[in-house]
Coordinates of N, CA and C in Angstrom, one line a residue:
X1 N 96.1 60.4 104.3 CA 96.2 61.5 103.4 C 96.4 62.8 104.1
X2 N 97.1 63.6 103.8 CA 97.8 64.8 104.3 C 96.9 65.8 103.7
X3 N 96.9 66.7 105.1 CA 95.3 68.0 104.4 C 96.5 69.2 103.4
X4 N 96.0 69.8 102.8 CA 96.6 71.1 102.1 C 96.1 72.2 102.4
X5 N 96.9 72.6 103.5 CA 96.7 74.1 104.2 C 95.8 75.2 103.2
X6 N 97.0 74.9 102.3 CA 96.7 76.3 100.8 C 94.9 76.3 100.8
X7 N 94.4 75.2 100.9 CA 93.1 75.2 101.0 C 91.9 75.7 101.6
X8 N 92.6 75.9 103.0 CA 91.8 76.3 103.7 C 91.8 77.9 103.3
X9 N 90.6 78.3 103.9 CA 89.9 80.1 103.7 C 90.9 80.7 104.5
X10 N 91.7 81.4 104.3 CA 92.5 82.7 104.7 C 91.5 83.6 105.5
X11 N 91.9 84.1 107.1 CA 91.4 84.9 107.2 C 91.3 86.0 106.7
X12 N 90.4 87.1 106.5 CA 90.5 88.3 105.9 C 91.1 89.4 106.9
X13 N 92.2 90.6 106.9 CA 92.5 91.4 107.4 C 91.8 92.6 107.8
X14 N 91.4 93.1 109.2 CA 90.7 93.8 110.2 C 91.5 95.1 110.1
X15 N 91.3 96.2 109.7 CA 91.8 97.5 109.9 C 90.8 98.4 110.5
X16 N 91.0 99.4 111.2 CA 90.5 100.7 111.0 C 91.0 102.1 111.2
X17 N 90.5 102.5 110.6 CA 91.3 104.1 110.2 C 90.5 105.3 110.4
X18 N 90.1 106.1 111.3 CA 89.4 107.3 111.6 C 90.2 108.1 111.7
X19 N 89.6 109.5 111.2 CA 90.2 110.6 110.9 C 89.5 111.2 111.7
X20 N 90.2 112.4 112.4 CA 89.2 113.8 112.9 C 88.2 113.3 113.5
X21 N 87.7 111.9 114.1 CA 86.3 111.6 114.3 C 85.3 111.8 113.7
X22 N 85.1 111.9 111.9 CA 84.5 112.2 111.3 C 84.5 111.4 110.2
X23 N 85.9 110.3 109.9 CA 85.7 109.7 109.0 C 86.1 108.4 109.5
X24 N 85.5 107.0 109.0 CA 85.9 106.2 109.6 C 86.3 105.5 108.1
X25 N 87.0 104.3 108.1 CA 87.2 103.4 107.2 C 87.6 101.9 107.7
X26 N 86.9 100.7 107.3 CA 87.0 99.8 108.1 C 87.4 98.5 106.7
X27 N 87.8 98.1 107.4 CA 88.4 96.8 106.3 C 87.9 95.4 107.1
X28 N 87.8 94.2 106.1 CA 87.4 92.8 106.9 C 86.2 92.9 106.9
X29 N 85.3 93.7 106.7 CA 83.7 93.8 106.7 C 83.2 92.3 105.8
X30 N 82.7 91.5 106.1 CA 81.5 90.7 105.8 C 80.3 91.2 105.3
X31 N 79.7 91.9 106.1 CA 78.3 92.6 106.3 C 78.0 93.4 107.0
X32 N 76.5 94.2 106.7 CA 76.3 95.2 107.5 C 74.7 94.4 108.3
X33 N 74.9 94.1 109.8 CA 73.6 94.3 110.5 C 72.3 95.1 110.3
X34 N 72.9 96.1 110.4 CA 71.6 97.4 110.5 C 72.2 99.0 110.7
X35 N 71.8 99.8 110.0 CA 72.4 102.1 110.6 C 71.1 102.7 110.1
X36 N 71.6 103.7 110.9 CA 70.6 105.0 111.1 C 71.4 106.0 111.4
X37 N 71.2 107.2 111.8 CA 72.2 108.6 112.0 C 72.5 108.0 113.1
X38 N 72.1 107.2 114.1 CA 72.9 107.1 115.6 C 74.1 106.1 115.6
X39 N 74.1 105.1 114.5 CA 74.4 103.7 114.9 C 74.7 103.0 113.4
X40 N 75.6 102.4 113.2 CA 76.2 101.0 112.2 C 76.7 100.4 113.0
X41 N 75.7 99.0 112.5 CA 76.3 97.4 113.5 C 76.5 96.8 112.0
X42 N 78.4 96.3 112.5 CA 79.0 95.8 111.2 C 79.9 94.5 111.6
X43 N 79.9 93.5 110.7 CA 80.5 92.5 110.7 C 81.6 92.2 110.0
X44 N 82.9 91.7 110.7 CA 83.8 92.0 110.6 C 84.8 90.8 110.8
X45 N 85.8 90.3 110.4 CA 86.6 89.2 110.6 C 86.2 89.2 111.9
X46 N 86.6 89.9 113.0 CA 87.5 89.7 114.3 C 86.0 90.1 115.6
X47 N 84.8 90.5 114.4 CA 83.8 90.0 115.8 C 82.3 91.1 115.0
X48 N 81.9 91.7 116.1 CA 80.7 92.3 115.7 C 81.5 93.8 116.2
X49 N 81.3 94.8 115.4 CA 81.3 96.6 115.8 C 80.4 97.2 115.5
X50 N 80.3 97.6 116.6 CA 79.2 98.6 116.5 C 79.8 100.0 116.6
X51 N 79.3 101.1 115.6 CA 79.8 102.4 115.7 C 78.6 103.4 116.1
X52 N 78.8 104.1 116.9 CA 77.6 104.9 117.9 C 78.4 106.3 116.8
X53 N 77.3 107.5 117.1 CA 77.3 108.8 116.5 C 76.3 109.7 116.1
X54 N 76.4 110.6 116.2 CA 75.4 111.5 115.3 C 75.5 111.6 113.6
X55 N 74.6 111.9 112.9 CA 74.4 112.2 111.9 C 75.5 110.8 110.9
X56 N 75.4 110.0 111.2 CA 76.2 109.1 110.4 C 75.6 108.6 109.1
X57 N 76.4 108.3 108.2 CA 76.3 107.7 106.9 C 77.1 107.0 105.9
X58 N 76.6 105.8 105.7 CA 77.9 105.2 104.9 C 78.0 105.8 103.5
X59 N 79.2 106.3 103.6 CA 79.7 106.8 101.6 C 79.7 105.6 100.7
X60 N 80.6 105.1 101.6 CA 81.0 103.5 100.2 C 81.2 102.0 101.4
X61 N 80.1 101.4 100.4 CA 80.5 99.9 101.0 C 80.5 99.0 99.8
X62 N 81.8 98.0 99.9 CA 82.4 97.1 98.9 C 82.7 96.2 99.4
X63 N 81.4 94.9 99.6 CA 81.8 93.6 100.5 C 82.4 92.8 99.7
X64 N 82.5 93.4 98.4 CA 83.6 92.5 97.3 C 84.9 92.3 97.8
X65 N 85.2 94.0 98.3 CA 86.7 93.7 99.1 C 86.6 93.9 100.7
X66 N 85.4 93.9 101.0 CA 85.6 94.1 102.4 C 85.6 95.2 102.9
X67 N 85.4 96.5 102.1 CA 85.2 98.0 102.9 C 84.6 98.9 103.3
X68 N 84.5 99.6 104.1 CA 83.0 100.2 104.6 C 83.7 102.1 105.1
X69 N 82.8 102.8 104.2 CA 83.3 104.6 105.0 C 81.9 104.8 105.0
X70 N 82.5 105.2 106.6 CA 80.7 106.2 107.7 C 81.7 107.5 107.9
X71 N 81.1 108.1 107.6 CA 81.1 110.0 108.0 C 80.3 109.9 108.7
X72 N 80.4 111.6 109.8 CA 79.3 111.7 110.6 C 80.0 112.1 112.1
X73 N 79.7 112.4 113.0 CA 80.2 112.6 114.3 C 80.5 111.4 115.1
X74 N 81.4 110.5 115.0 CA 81.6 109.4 115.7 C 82.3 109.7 117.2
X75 N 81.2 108.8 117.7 CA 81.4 108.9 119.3 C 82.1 107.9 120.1
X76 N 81.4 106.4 119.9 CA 82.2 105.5 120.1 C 82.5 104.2 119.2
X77 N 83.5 103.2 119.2 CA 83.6 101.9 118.7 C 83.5 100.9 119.4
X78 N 82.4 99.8 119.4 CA 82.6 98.9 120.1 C 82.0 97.4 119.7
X79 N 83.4 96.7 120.2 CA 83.0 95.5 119.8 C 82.4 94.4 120.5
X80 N 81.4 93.5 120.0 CA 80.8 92.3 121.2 C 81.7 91.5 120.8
X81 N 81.2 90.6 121.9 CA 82.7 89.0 121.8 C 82.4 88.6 120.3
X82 N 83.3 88.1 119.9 CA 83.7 87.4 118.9 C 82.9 86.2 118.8
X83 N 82.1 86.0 117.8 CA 81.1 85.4 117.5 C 81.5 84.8 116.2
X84 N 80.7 83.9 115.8 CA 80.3 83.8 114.6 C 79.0 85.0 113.6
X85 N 79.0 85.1 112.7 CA 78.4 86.0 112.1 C 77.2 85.2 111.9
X86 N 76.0 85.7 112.1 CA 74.5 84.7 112.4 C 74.1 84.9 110.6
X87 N 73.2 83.9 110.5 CA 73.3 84.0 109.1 C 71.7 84.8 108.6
X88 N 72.2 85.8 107.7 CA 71.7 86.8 107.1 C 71.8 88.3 107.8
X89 N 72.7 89.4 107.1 CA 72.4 90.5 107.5 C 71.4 90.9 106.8
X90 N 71.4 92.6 107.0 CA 70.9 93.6 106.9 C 71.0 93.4 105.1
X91 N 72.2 93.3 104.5 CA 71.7 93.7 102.8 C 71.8 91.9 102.2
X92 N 72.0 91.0 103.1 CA 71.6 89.9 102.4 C 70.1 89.2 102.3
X93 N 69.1 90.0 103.3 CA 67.8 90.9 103.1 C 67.3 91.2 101.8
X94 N 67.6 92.2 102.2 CA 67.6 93.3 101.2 C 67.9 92.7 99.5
X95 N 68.8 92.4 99.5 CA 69.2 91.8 98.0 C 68.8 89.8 97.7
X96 N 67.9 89.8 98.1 CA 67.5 88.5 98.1 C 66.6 88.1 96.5

């Protein structure tokens, strides 16, 4: 029996878009780990990111479509190796 591609999960598409270093917008989001004004640890198709900063805060998150905007003074982006996403973040917690 021959498998049907069509079937398998599509990956989801990885963007990011920062402005001025002040606004970020991220696409592919899964989940959010854990933030505070220094830090969002976010999950993402293509691995774990972590966003370092002062005064940071997420405006809008829509894991419906995958989106995430942090304002705030962003310093750095970084990503750990490419992982699988461990199971349960931060708002599957939370919304339990």
């Amino acid at each position: 029996m021959m498998e049907n591609s069509s079937l398998a999960t599509p990956k989801v598409g990885h963007n990011i878009i920062m402005e001025d270093r002040r606004h970020l917008t991220v696409s592919g989001v899964s989940d959010i780990d854990s933030f505070d004004e220094q830090s969002v640890i976010i999950y993402t198709s293509m691995g774990e990111l972590t966003v370092r900063g002062q005064d940071l805060h997420i405006n809008r998150l829509s894991l419906e479509v995958g989106e995430l905007l942090v304002e705030g003074e962003i310093d750095a982006l970084v990503y750990s190796q490419h992982e699988q996403k461990p199971q349960g973040g931060f708002f599957s917690k939370v919304f339990r």
